[in-house]
Amino acid sequence: LASNENPLGTSLKALAALSTILQTLELYPDGSGYRLKQAIAAKLGLHSSQITLGNGSSDVLDMIARAYLDEKRSVVFSQYAFAVYRITSSLVGANLRIAKANPPEHPTMPYGHNVASLLAQIDADTRVVFIANPNNPTGTWLGKQELYAFLQQVPRDILVVIDEAYTEYVQQADFPNALEWLEEFPNLVVTRTFSKIYGLAGLRVGYAVSQPAVADMLNRVRQAFNVNTLALAAAEAALDDDEFLQHSVATNAACLQQWFSACADYNWDYMPTVGNFITVDCKCPAAPLYDTLLREGIIVRPIGGYRLPHHLRITIGTEAQNSRCIEALNKVLSA
Ligand SMILES: *Cc1c(COP(=O)(O)O)cnc(C)c1O
């Protein structure tokens, strides 16, 4: 329960596509990812020239940093934002400008991205702003109006990257689909992944959607065969499996309730969440709790690296997985 993978496994359609493609492994993959890009474009109602494929969406985030950032540029993201933004921006020497998140006592979105502080961090050298919506590890999100107002205020020569790794899980009314704004904001990049709800984390495939001009820039730094044959085939088939997606969304929503009641029992606070994980405040150092669970064969994610040493991020598992984790916690917490 540590990496927000889909506990239901992988779409059977994807597995079937994999068994067929095994006969062609002596060949290089299609470096242009033609079929997968066509399939994504058809699914999202876009043109394939707007899509850039990555070896996971982390690869796309890395391409963005390499194409748009260097020692003379700055990048803006929030405190508690997904760690890849910091890592990849640091590797190209960019100046990190980190916006303060909402305080823990914020009434609706504690630890969430704060639009005003993100805007305040933008300076003359800024070329990229990274926003995860919802964010990992907090689970927090920006609503439609808030995010739209933010985009309106960012100068158009600054790329705004909205990372929608968990968007398929979200059922919240008022949650934005940033793809709708691509026409209006030529500086907008939306990233998505097959690692989470599609259950293909092991194959590594994700993508960016942008204006063709931005895709062209990203493709200049993209490695020629960055997405492998198996990943291309499985992702294309998985896109077509709405039933698997719907079942995954429904299971996640139902099993999240187990964690809400466990938190109530333990008197734990938790961060608002619309994804497939919940970040809980154990109200004590989380590392020993993590260790104890590990000894029970259960892996959750301590997030001390984000300077949240009392929190654990827990992936919503199947009902049986959650029950086992909750039973282990009951034992530890009552001892
Ligand atoms: C998991 C995750 C990703 C996906 O990473 P991949 O490289 O596609 O596996 C991207 N962004 C966020 C915020 C994530 O949590």
PDB file of C-alpha atoms in Angstrom, residues 7-294:
ATOM      1  CA  PRO A   7      -4.799  -3.188  -6.298  1.00  0.00           C
ATOM      2  CA  LEU A   8      -7.101  -4.795  -8.881  1.00  0.00           C
ATOM      3  CA  GLY A   9      -4.131  -5.497 -11.141  1.00  0.00           C
ATOM      4  CA  THR A  10      -4.043  -4.855 -14.870  1.00  0.00           C
ATOM      5  CA  SER A  11      -6.788  -4.722 -17.484  1.00  0.00           C
ATOM      6  CA  LEU A  12      -7.263  -8.144 -19.109  1.00  0.00           C
ATOM      7  CA  LYS A  13      -7.372  -6.402 -22.483  1.00  0.00           C
ATOM      8  CA  ALA A  14      -3.863  -5.068 -21.844  1.00  0.00           C
ATOM      9  CA  LEU A  15      -2.614  -8.520 -20.847  1.00  0.00           C
ATOM     10  CA  ALA A  16      -4.084 -10.020 -24.025  1.00  0.00           C
ATOM     11  CA  ALA A  17      -2.374  -7.372 -26.165  1.00  0.00           C
ATOM     12  CA  LEU A  18       0.930  -8.184 -24.455  1.00  0.00           C
ATOM     13  CA  SER A  19       0.781 -11.871 -25.298  1.00  0.00           C
ATOM     14  CA  THR A  20       0.342 -11.029 -28.995  1.00  0.00           C
ATOM     15  CA  ILE A  21       3.136  -8.477 -29.160  1.00  0.00           C
ATOM     16  CA  LEU A  22       5.699 -10.893 -27.653  1.00  0.00           C
ATOM     17  CA  GLN A  23       6.356 -12.231 -31.141  1.00  0.00           C
ATOM     18  CA  THR A  24       7.872  -8.941 -32.324  1.00  0.00           C
ATOM     19  CA  LEU A  25      10.421  -8.194 -29.630  1.00  0.00           C
ATOM     20  CA  GLU A  26      13.412  -8.453 -31.982  1.00  0.00           C
ATOM     21  CA  LEU A  27      12.193  -5.219 -33.575  1.00  0.00           C
ATOM     22  CA  TYR A  28      12.711  -1.725 -32.174  1.00  0.00           C
ATOM     23  CA  PRO A  29       9.555  -0.104 -30.849  1.00  0.00           C
ATOM     24  CA  ASP A  30       7.772   2.449 -33.016  1.00  0.00           C
ATOM     25  CA  GLY A  31       9.775   5.513 -31.984  1.00  0.00           C
ATOM     26  CA  SER A  32       6.912   7.817 -32.864  1.00  0.00           C
ATOM     27  CA  GLY A  33       4.369   5.810 -30.860  1.00  0.00           C
ATOM     28  CA  TYR A  34       1.969   6.319 -33.753  1.00  0.00           C
ATOM     29  CA  ARG A  35      -0.792   3.920 -32.732  1.00  0.00           C
ATOM     30  CA  LEU A  36      -0.851   4.848 -29.055  1.00  0.00           C
ATOM     31  CA  LYS A  37      -0.864   8.564 -29.852  1.00  0.00           C
ATOM     32  CA  GLN A  38      -3.740   8.049 -32.290  1.00  0.00           C
ATOM     33  CA  ALA A  39      -5.655   6.099 -29.641  1.00  0.00           C
ATOM     34  CA  ILE A  40      -5.077   8.736 -26.934  1.00  0.00           C
ATOM     35  CA  ALA A  41      -6.009  11.537 -29.333  1.00  0.00           C
ATOM     36  CA  ALA A  42      -9.234   9.767 -30.330  1.00  0.00           C
ATOM     37  CA  LYS A  43     -10.129   9.075 -26.717  1.00  0.00           C
ATOM     38  CA  LEU A  44      -9.528  12.657 -25.582  1.00  0.00           C
ATOM     39  CA  GLY A  45     -10.806  14.424 -28.708  1.00  0.00           C
ATOM     40  CA  LEU A  46      -7.420  15.946 -29.560  1.00  0.00           C
ATOM     41  CA  HIS A  47      -4.898  15.806 -32.383  1.00  0.00           C
ATOM     42  CA  SER A  48      -2.001  13.364 -32.077  1.00  0.00           C
ATOM     43  CA  SER A  49       0.479  16.215 -32.680  1.00  0.00           C
ATOM     44  CA  GLN A  50      -0.467  17.429 -29.191  1.00  0.00           C
ATOM     45  CA  ILE A  51       0.775  14.284 -27.465  1.00  0.00           C
ATOM     46  CA  THR A  52       4.260  13.448 -26.213  1.00  0.00           C
ATOM     47  CA  LEU A  53       4.813   9.920 -24.926  1.00  0.00           C
ATOM     48  CA  GLY A  54       7.088   9.143 -22.005  1.00  0.00           C
ATOM     49  CA  ASN A  55       8.684   6.177 -20.262  1.00  0.00           C
ATOM     50  CA  GLY A  56       6.237   6.896 -17.436  1.00  0.00           C
ATOM     51  CA  SER A  57       5.011  10.443 -16.937  1.00  0.00           C
ATOM     52  CA  SER A  58       8.186  11.005 -14.881  1.00  0.00           C
ATOM     53  CA  ASP A  59      10.035  10.841 -18.215  1.00  0.00           C
ATOM     54  CA  VAL A  60       7.770  13.574 -19.607  1.00  0.00           C
ATOM     55  CA  LEU A  61       8.335  15.736 -16.513  1.00  0.00           C
ATOM     56  CA  ASP A  62      12.051  15.255 -17.032  1.00  0.00           C
ATOM     57  CA  MET A  63      11.779  16.267 -20.714  1.00  0.00           C
ATOM     58  CA  ILE A  64       9.965  19.441 -19.659  1.00  0.00           C
ATOM     59  CA  ALA A  65      12.759  20.346 -17.256  1.00  0.00           C
ATOM     60  CA  ARG A  66      15.468  19.619 -19.837  1.00  0.00           C
ATOM     61  CA  ALA A  67      13.716  21.554 -22.611  1.00  0.00           C
ATOM     62  CA  TYR A  68      12.682  24.610 -20.617  1.00  0.00           C
ATOM     63  CA  LEU A  69      14.943  24.973 -17.564  1.00  0.00           C
ATOM     64  CA  ASP A  70      18.637  25.619 -16.876  1.00  0.00           C
ATOM     65  CA  GLU A  71      20.860  27.483 -14.396  1.00  0.00           C
ATOM     66  CA  LYS A  72      19.486  30.838 -15.512  1.00  0.00           C
ATOM     67  CA  ARG A  73      15.819  29.897 -15.126  1.00  0.00           C
ATOM     68  CA  SER A  74      13.598  29.355 -12.158  1.00  0.00           C
ATOM     69  CA  VAL A  75      10.825  26.835 -11.539  1.00  0.00           C
ATOM     70  CA  VAL A  76       7.867  27.251  -9.193  1.00  0.00           C
ATOM     71  CA  PHE A  77       6.040  24.531  -7.279  1.00  0.00           C
ATOM     72  CA  SER A  78       4.349  24.143  -3.921  1.00  0.00           C
ATOM     73  CA  GLN A  79       5.682  22.922  -0.621  1.00  0.00           C
ATOM     74  CA  TYR A  80       4.622  19.224  -0.384  1.00  0.00           C
ATOM     75  CA  ALA A  81       4.412  18.980  -4.202  1.00  0.00           C
ATOM     76  CA  PHE A  82       5.304  15.662  -5.879  1.00  0.00           C
ATOM     77  CA  ALA A  83       9.062  15.107  -5.320  1.00  0.00           C
ATOM     78  CA  VAL A  84       9.908  14.535  -9.000  1.00  0.00           C
ATOM     79  CA  TYR A  85       9.507  18.285  -9.709  1.00  0.00           C
ATOM     80  CA  ARG A  86      12.288  19.137  -7.294  1.00  0.00           C
ATOM     81  CA  ILE A  87      14.561  16.313  -8.409  1.00  0.00           C
ATOM     82  CA  THR A  88      14.273  16.864 -12.125  1.00  0.00           C
ATOM     83  CA  SER A  89      14.526  20.669 -11.874  1.00  0.00           C
ATOM     84  CA  SER A  90      17.562  20.404  -9.601  1.00  0.00           C
ATOM     85  CA  LEU A  91      19.325  18.107 -12.065  1.00  0.00           C
ATOM     86  CA  VAL A  92      19.278  20.819 -14.735  1.00  0.00           C
ATOM     87  CA  GLY A  93      20.425  23.424 -12.214  1.00  0.00           C
ATOM     88  CA  ALA A  94      17.217  25.487 -12.167  1.00  0.00           C
ATOM     89  CA  ASN A  95      16.554  27.866  -9.309  1.00  0.00           C
ATOM     90  CA  LEU A  96      13.806  26.341  -7.137  1.00  0.00           C
ATOM     91  CA  ARG A  97      11.105  28.733  -5.958  1.00  0.00           C
ATOM     92  CA  ILE A  98       8.885  26.915  -3.499  1.00  0.00           C
ATOM     93  CA  ALA A  99       5.475  28.335  -2.627  1.00  0.00           C
ATOM     94  CA  LYS A 100       4.125  27.921   0.895  1.00  0.00           C
ATOM     95  CA  ALA A 101       1.260  25.441   1.092  1.00  0.00           C
ATOM     96  CA  ASN A 102      -1.961  26.089   2.983  1.00  0.00           C
ATOM     97  CA  PRO A 103      -1.414  25.781   6.748  1.00  0.00           C
ATOM     98  CA  PRO A 104      -2.553  22.607   8.590  1.00  0.00           C
ATOM     99  CA  GLU A 105      -5.445  24.543  10.125  1.00  0.00           C
ATOM    100  CA  HIS A 106      -6.814  25.644   6.738  1.00  0.00           C
ATOM    101  CA  PRO A 107     -10.611  25.064   6.852  1.00  0.00           C
ATOM    102  CA  THR A 108     -11.072  23.220   3.550  1.00  0.00           C
ATOM    103  CA  MET A 109      -7.719  22.244   2.042  1.00  0.00           C
ATOM    104  CA  PRO A 110      -5.004  21.841   4.705  1.00  0.00           C
ATOM    105  CA  TYR A 111      -1.518  21.306   3.187  1.00  0.00           C
ATOM    106  CA  GLY A 112      -2.976  22.090  -0.262  1.00  0.00           C
ATOM    107  CA  HIS A 113      -1.361  24.205  -2.962  1.00  0.00           C
ATOM    108  CA  ASN A 114      -1.987  27.914  -2.406  1.00  0.00           C
ATOM    109  CA  VAL A 115      -2.617  29.802  -5.622  1.00  0.00           C
ATOM    110  CA  ALA A 116      -1.656  33.214  -4.235  1.00  0.00           C
ATOM    111  CA  SER A 117       1.682  31.969  -2.945  1.00  0.00           C
ATOM    112  CA  LEU A 118       2.393  30.154  -6.227  1.00  0.00           C
ATOM    113  CA  LEU A 119       1.766  33.404  -8.128  1.00  0.00           C
ATOM    114  CA  ALA A 120       3.955  35.335  -5.691  1.00  0.00           C
ATOM    115  CA  GLN A 121       6.886  32.981  -6.400  1.00  0.00           C
ATOM    116  CA  ILE A 122       6.842  33.642 -10.142  1.00  0.00           C
ATOM    117  CA  ASP A 123       9.687  35.963 -11.127  1.00  0.00           C
ATOM    118  CA  ALA A 124      11.222  37.282 -14.356  1.00  0.00           C
ATOM    119  CA  ASP A 125      13.308  34.098 -14.753  1.00  0.00           C
ATOM    120  CA  THR A 126      10.478  31.613 -14.210  1.00  0.00           C
ATOM    121  CA  ARG A 127       9.841  29.281 -17.158  1.00  0.00           C
ATOM    122  CA  VAL A 128       7.877  26.414 -15.590  1.00  0.00           C
ATOM    123  CA  VAL A 129       5.256  25.988 -12.851  1.00  0.00           C
ATOM    124  CA  PHE A 130       4.451  22.422 -11.741  1.00  0.00           C
ATOM    125  CA  ILE A 131       1.070  21.660 -10.182  1.00  0.00           C
ATOM    126  CA  ALA A 132      -0.123  18.160  -9.327  1.00  0.00           C
ATOM    127  CA  ASN A 133      -3.904  17.953  -9.277  1.00  0.00           C
ATOM    128  CA  PRO A 134      -4.646  16.119  -7.081  1.00  0.00           C
ATOM    129  CA  ASN A 135      -1.223  16.303  -5.451  1.00  0.00           C
ATOM    130  CA  ASN A 136       0.800  13.374  -4.202  1.00  0.00           C
ATOM    131  CA  PRO A 137       1.608  12.892  -1.277  1.00  0.00           C
ATOM    132  CA  THR A 138      -1.100  15.168   0.132  1.00  0.00           C
ATOM    133  CA  GLY A 139      -4.150  14.120  -1.928  1.00  0.00           C
ATOM    134  CA  THR A 140      -5.257  17.768  -1.964  1.00  0.00           C
ATOM    135  CA  TRP A 141      -6.523  19.507  -5.098  1.00  0.00           C
ATOM    136  CA  LEU A 142      -7.360  22.816  -6.726  1.00  0.00           C
ATOM    137  CA  GLY A 143     -10.953  23.414  -7.830  1.00  0.00           C
ATOM    138  CA  LYS A 144     -11.979  24.483 -11.292  1.00  0.00           C
ATOM    139  CA  GLN A 145     -12.415  28.209 -10.662  1.00  0.00           C
ATOM    140  CA  GLU A 146      -9.266  28.512  -8.607  1.00  0.00           C
ATOM    141  CA  LEU A 147      -7.074  26.783 -11.175  1.00  0.00           C
ATOM    142  CA  TYR A 148      -8.626  28.671 -14.087  1.00  0.00           C
ATOM    143  CA  ALA A 149      -8.062  32.006 -12.326  1.00  0.00           C
ATOM    144  CA  PHE A 150      -4.451  30.966 -11.741  1.00  0.00           C
ATOM    145  CA  LEU A 151      -3.890  30.181 -15.429  1.00  0.00           C
ATOM    146  CA  GLN A 152      -5.309  33.563 -16.384  1.00  0.00           C
ATOM    147  CA  GLN A 153      -2.768  35.312 -14.204  1.00  0.00           C
ATOM    148  CA  VAL A 154       0.360  33.465 -15.356  1.00  0.00           C
ATOM    149  CA  PRO A 155       2.300  35.145 -18.179  1.00  0.00           C
ATOM    150  CA  ARG A 156       1.927  33.129 -21.391  1.00  0.00           C
ATOM    151  CA  ASP A 157       5.673  32.548 -21.798  1.00  0.00           C
ATOM    152  CA  ILE A 158       5.707  30.410 -18.647  1.00  0.00           C
ATOM    153  CA  LEU A 159       4.776  26.752 -19.013  1.00  0.00           C
ATOM    154  CA  VAL A 160       2.127  25.611 -16.523  1.00  0.00           C
ATOM    155  CA  VAL A 161       2.319  21.838 -16.083  1.00  0.00           C
ATOM    156  CA  ILE A 162      -0.766  20.260 -14.555  1.00  0.00           C
ATOM    157  CA  ASP A 163       0.031  16.712 -13.520  1.00  0.00           C
ATOM    158  CA  GLU A 164      -3.187  14.676 -13.577  1.00  0.00           C
ATOM    159  CA  ALA A 165      -1.789  11.274 -12.567  1.00  0.00           C
ATOM    160  CA  TYR A 166      -4.899  10.442 -10.516  1.00  0.00           C
ATOM    161  CA  THR A 167      -7.569  12.267 -12.478  1.00  0.00           C
ATOM    162  CA  GLU A 168      -9.450   9.102 -13.526  1.00  0.00           C
ATOM    163  CA  TYR A 169     -10.198   8.370  -9.855  1.00  0.00           C
ATOM    164  CA  VAL A 170     -11.723  11.774  -9.097  1.00  0.00           C
ATOM    165  CA  GLN A 171     -15.482  11.932  -8.587  1.00  0.00           C
ATOM    166  CA  GLN A 172     -15.588  15.359  -6.919  1.00  0.00           C
ATOM    167  CA  ALA A 173     -17.928  17.845  -8.618  1.00  0.00           C
ATOM    168  CA  ASP A 174     -16.035  21.040  -9.486  1.00  0.00           C
ATOM    169  CA  PHE A 175     -12.833  19.120 -10.206  1.00  0.00           C
ATOM    170  CA  PRO A 176     -11.202  20.557 -13.333  1.00  0.00           C
ATOM    171  CA  ASN A 177     -10.307  18.691 -16.492  1.00  0.00           C
ATOM    172  CA  ALA A 178      -7.374  20.831 -17.587  1.00  0.00           C
ATOM    173  CA  LEU A 179      -7.588  19.454 -21.150  1.00  0.00           C
ATOM    174  CA  GLU A 180     -10.553  21.785 -21.689  1.00  0.00           C
ATOM    175  CA  TRP A 181      -8.259  24.781 -21.363  1.00  0.00           C
ATOM    176  CA  LEU A 182      -5.583  23.781 -23.877  1.00  0.00           C
ATOM    177  CA  GLU A 183      -6.998  25.977 -26.654  1.00  0.00           C
ATOM    178  CA  GLU A 184      -7.179  29.023 -24.444  1.00  0.00           C
ATOM    179  CA  PHE A 185      -3.765  28.681 -22.799  1.00  0.00           C
ATOM    180  CA  PRO A 186      -0.971  27.809 -25.248  1.00  0.00           C
ATOM    181  CA  ASN A 187       1.424  27.542 -22.284  1.00  0.00           C
ATOM    182  CA  LEU A 188      -0.536  24.725 -20.638  1.00  0.00           C
ATOM    183  CA  VAL A 189       0.815  21.158 -20.446  1.00  0.00           C
ATOM    184  CA  VAL A 190      -1.254  18.344 -18.949  1.00  0.00           C
ATOM    185  CA  THR A 191       0.463  15.105 -17.964  1.00  0.00           C
ATOM    186  CA  ARG A 192      -1.203  11.746 -17.409  1.00  0.00           C
ATOM    187  CA  THR A 193      -0.011   8.221 -16.742  1.00  0.00           C
ATOM    188  CA  PHE A 194      -0.839   4.546 -17.217  1.00  0.00           C
ATOM    189  CA  SER A 195       0.873   3.745 -13.893  1.00  0.00           C
ATOM    190  CA  LYS A 196      -2.037   4.391 -11.574  1.00  0.00           C
ATOM    191  CA  ILE A 197      -5.633   3.468 -12.445  1.00  0.00           C
ATOM    192  CA  TYR A 198      -4.589   1.621 -15.629  1.00  0.00           C
ATOM    193  CA  GLY A 199      -2.469  -0.758 -13.563  1.00  0.00           C
ATOM    194  CA  LEU A 200       0.637  -0.572 -15.774  1.00  0.00           C
ATOM    195  CA  ALA A 201       3.234   0.941 -13.418  1.00  0.00           C
ATOM    196  CA  GLY A 202       5.695  -1.841 -14.227  1.00  0.00           C
ATOM    197  CA  LEU A 203       5.711  -1.101 -17.941  1.00  0.00           C
ATOM    198  CA  ARG A 204       6.402   2.655 -17.647  1.00  0.00           C
ATOM    199  CA  VAL A 205       4.213   4.728 -19.920  1.00  0.00           C
ATOM    200  CA  GLY A 206       2.722   8.200 -19.586  1.00  0.00           C
ATOM    201  CA  TYR A 207       2.145  11.243 -21.747  1.00  0.00           C
ATOM    202  CA  ALA A 208       1.887  14.994 -21.988  1.00  0.00           C
ATOM    203  CA  VAL A 209      -0.833  16.881 -23.821  1.00  0.00           C
ATOM    204  CA  SER A 210      -0.031  20.391 -25.039  1.00  0.00           C
ATOM    205  CA  GLN A 211      -0.114  22.640 -28.061  1.00  0.00           C
ATOM    206  CA  PRO A 212       1.867  21.064 -30.953  1.00  0.00           C
ATOM    207  CA  ALA A 213       4.605  23.711 -30.566  1.00  0.00           C
ATOM    208  CA  VAL A 214       5.314  22.572 -27.015  1.00  0.00           C
ATOM    209  CA  ALA A 215       5.153  18.896 -28.037  1.00  0.00           C
ATOM    210  CA  ASP A 216       7.715  19.689 -30.712  1.00  0.00           C
ATOM    211  CA  MET A 217      10.073  21.144 -28.080  1.00  0.00           C
ATOM    212  CA  LEU A 218       9.643  18.093 -25.834  1.00  0.00           C
ATOM    213  CA  ASN A 219      10.278  15.719 -28.712  1.00  0.00           C
ATOM    214  CA  ARG A 220      13.648  17.371 -29.323  1.00  0.00           C
ATOM    215  CA  VAL A 221      14.895  16.142 -25.946  1.00  0.00           C
ATOM    216  CA  ARG A 222      13.035  12.835 -26.019  1.00  0.00           C
ATOM    217  CA  GLN A 223      15.099   9.671 -26.488  1.00  0.00           C
ATOM    218  CA  ALA A 224      14.244   8.026 -29.805  1.00  0.00           C
ATOM    219  CA  PHE A 225      12.817   4.775 -28.386  1.00  0.00           C
ATOM    220  CA  ASN A 226      11.817   5.956 -24.927  1.00  0.00           C
ATOM    221  CA  VAL A 227       8.604   3.909 -24.760  1.00  0.00           C
ATOM    222  CA  ASN A 228       9.071   0.179 -25.289  1.00  0.00           C
ATOM    223  CA  THR A 229       7.006  -2.143 -27.465  1.00  0.00           C
ATOM    224  CA  LEU A 230       5.198  -3.831 -24.573  1.00  0.00           C
ATOM    225  CA  ALA A 231       4.264  -0.517 -22.986  1.00  0.00           C
ATOM    226  CA  LEU A 232       2.923   0.876 -26.265  1.00  0.00           C
ATOM    227  CA  ALA A 233       0.757  -2.173 -26.923  1.00  0.00           C
ATOM    228  CA  ALA A 234      -0.554  -2.570 -23.382  1.00  0.00           C
ATOM    229  CA  ALA A 235      -1.394   1.117 -22.998  1.00  0.00           C
ATOM    230  CA  GLU A 236      -3.288   1.170 -26.273  1.00  0.00           C
ATOM    231  CA  ALA A 237      -5.388  -1.815 -25.209  1.00  0.00           C
ATOM    232  CA  ALA A 238      -5.903  -0.514 -21.660  1.00  0.00           C
ATOM    233  CA  LEU A 239      -7.306   2.782 -22.995  1.00  0.00           C
ATOM    234  CA  ASP A 240     -10.131   0.761 -24.476  1.00  0.00           C
ATOM    235  CA  ASP A 241     -11.121  -0.961 -21.231  1.00  0.00           C
ATOM    236  CA  ASP A 242     -13.695   1.381 -19.680  1.00  0.00           C
ATOM    237  CA  GLU A 243     -15.159  -1.435 -17.652  1.00  0.00           C
ATOM    238  CA  PHE A 244     -11.865  -1.997 -15.806  1.00  0.00           C
ATOM    239  CA  LEU A 245     -11.618   1.738 -15.135  1.00  0.00           C
ATOM    240  CA  GLN A 246     -15.142   2.030 -13.793  1.00  0.00           C
ATOM    241  CA  HIS A 247     -14.686  -1.018 -11.593  1.00  0.00           C
ATOM    242  CA  SER A 248     -11.439   0.468 -10.251  1.00  0.00           C
ATOM    243  CA  VAL A 249     -13.077   3.813  -9.470  1.00  0.00           C
ATOM    244  CA  ALA A 250     -16.021   2.172  -7.699  1.00  0.00           C
ATOM    245  CA  THR A 251     -13.788  -0.178  -5.674  1.00  0.00           C
ATOM    246  CA  ASN A 252     -11.545   2.687  -4.636  1.00  0.00           C
ATOM    247  CA  ALA A 253     -14.490   4.830  -3.516  1.00  0.00           C
ATOM    248  CA  ALA A 254     -15.999   1.964  -1.516  1.00  0.00           C
ATOM    249  CA  CYS A 255     -12.725   0.924   0.132  1.00  0.00           C
ATOM    250  CA  LEU A 256     -11.834   4.513   1.047  1.00  0.00           C
ATOM    251  CA  GLN A 257     -14.695   4.272   3.562  1.00  0.00           C
ATOM    252  CA  GLN A 258     -12.727   1.625   5.493  1.00  0.00           C
ATOM    253  CA  TRP A 259     -10.000   4.191   6.043  1.00  0.00           C
ATOM    254  CA  PHE A 260     -12.413   6.958   7.020  1.00  0.00           C
ATOM    255  CA  SER A 261     -13.829   4.774   9.774  1.00  0.00           C
ATOM    256  CA  ALA A 262     -10.387   3.558  10.869  1.00  0.00           C
ATOM    257  CA  CYS A 263      -9.227   7.184  11.162  1.00  0.00           C
ATOM    258  CA  ALA A 264     -12.317   7.988  13.219  1.00  0.00           C
ATOM    259  CA  ASP A 265     -11.517   5.038  15.516  1.00  0.00           C
ATOM    260  CA  TYR A 266      -7.897   6.140  15.988  1.00  0.00           C
ATOM    261  CA  ASN A 267      -8.813   9.816  16.268  1.00  0.00           C
ATOM    262  CA  TRP A 268      -6.454  10.484  13.347  1.00  0.00           C
ATOM    263  CA  ASP A 269      -6.835  13.488  11.073  1.00  0.00           C
ATOM    264  CA  TYR A 270      -6.419  12.916   7.362  1.00  0.00           C
ATOM    265  CA  MET A 271      -5.855  15.190   4.417  1.00  0.00           C
ATOM    266  CA  PRO A 272      -8.696  15.739   1.951  1.00  0.00           C
ATOM    267  CA  THR A 273      -8.388  13.154  -0.825  1.00  0.00           C
ATOM    268  CA  VAL A 274      -9.880  12.480  -4.279  1.00  0.00           C
ATOM    269  CA  GLY A 275      -7.281   9.955  -5.438  1.00  0.00           C
ATOM    270  CA  ASN A 276      -6.479   6.344  -4.543  1.00  0.00           C
ATOM    271  CA  PHE A 277      -4.571   7.089  -1.354  1.00  0.00           C
ATOM    272  CA  ILE A 278      -5.109   8.744   2.004  1.00  0.00           C
ATOM    273  CA  THR A 279      -2.525  10.687   3.963  1.00  0.00           C
ATOM    274  CA  VAL A 280      -3.094  10.382   7.680  1.00  0.00           C
ATOM    275  CA  ASP A 281      -1.776  12.310  10.651  1.00  0.00           C
ATOM    276  CA  CYS A 282      -0.856   9.662  13.231  1.00  0.00           C
ATOM    277  CA  LYS A 283      -0.250  12.393  15.832  1.00  0.00           C
ATOM    278  CA  CYS A 284       3.019  10.698  16.777  1.00  0.00           C
ATOM    279  CA  PRO A 285       6.265   9.956  14.895  1.00  0.00           C
ATOM    280  CA  ALA A 286       5.194   7.810  11.943  1.00  0.00           C
ATOM    281  CA  ALA A 287       8.519   6.011  11.389  1.00  0.00           C
ATOM    282  CA  PRO A 288       8.116   3.454  14.228  1.00  0.00           C
ATOM    283  CA  LEU A 289       4.565   2.727  13.061  1.00  0.00           C
ATOM    284  CA  TYR A 290       5.854   2.197   9.530  1.00  0.00           C
ATOM    285  CA  ASP A 291       8.532  -0.199  10.847  1.00  0.00           C
ATOM    286  CA  THR A 292       6.023  -2.219  12.829  1.00  0.00           C
ATOM    287  CA  LEU A 293       3.727  -2.570   9.813  1.00  0.00           C
ATOM    288  CA  LEU A 294       6.708  -3.580   7.695  1.00  0.00           C
TER     289      LEU A 294
END
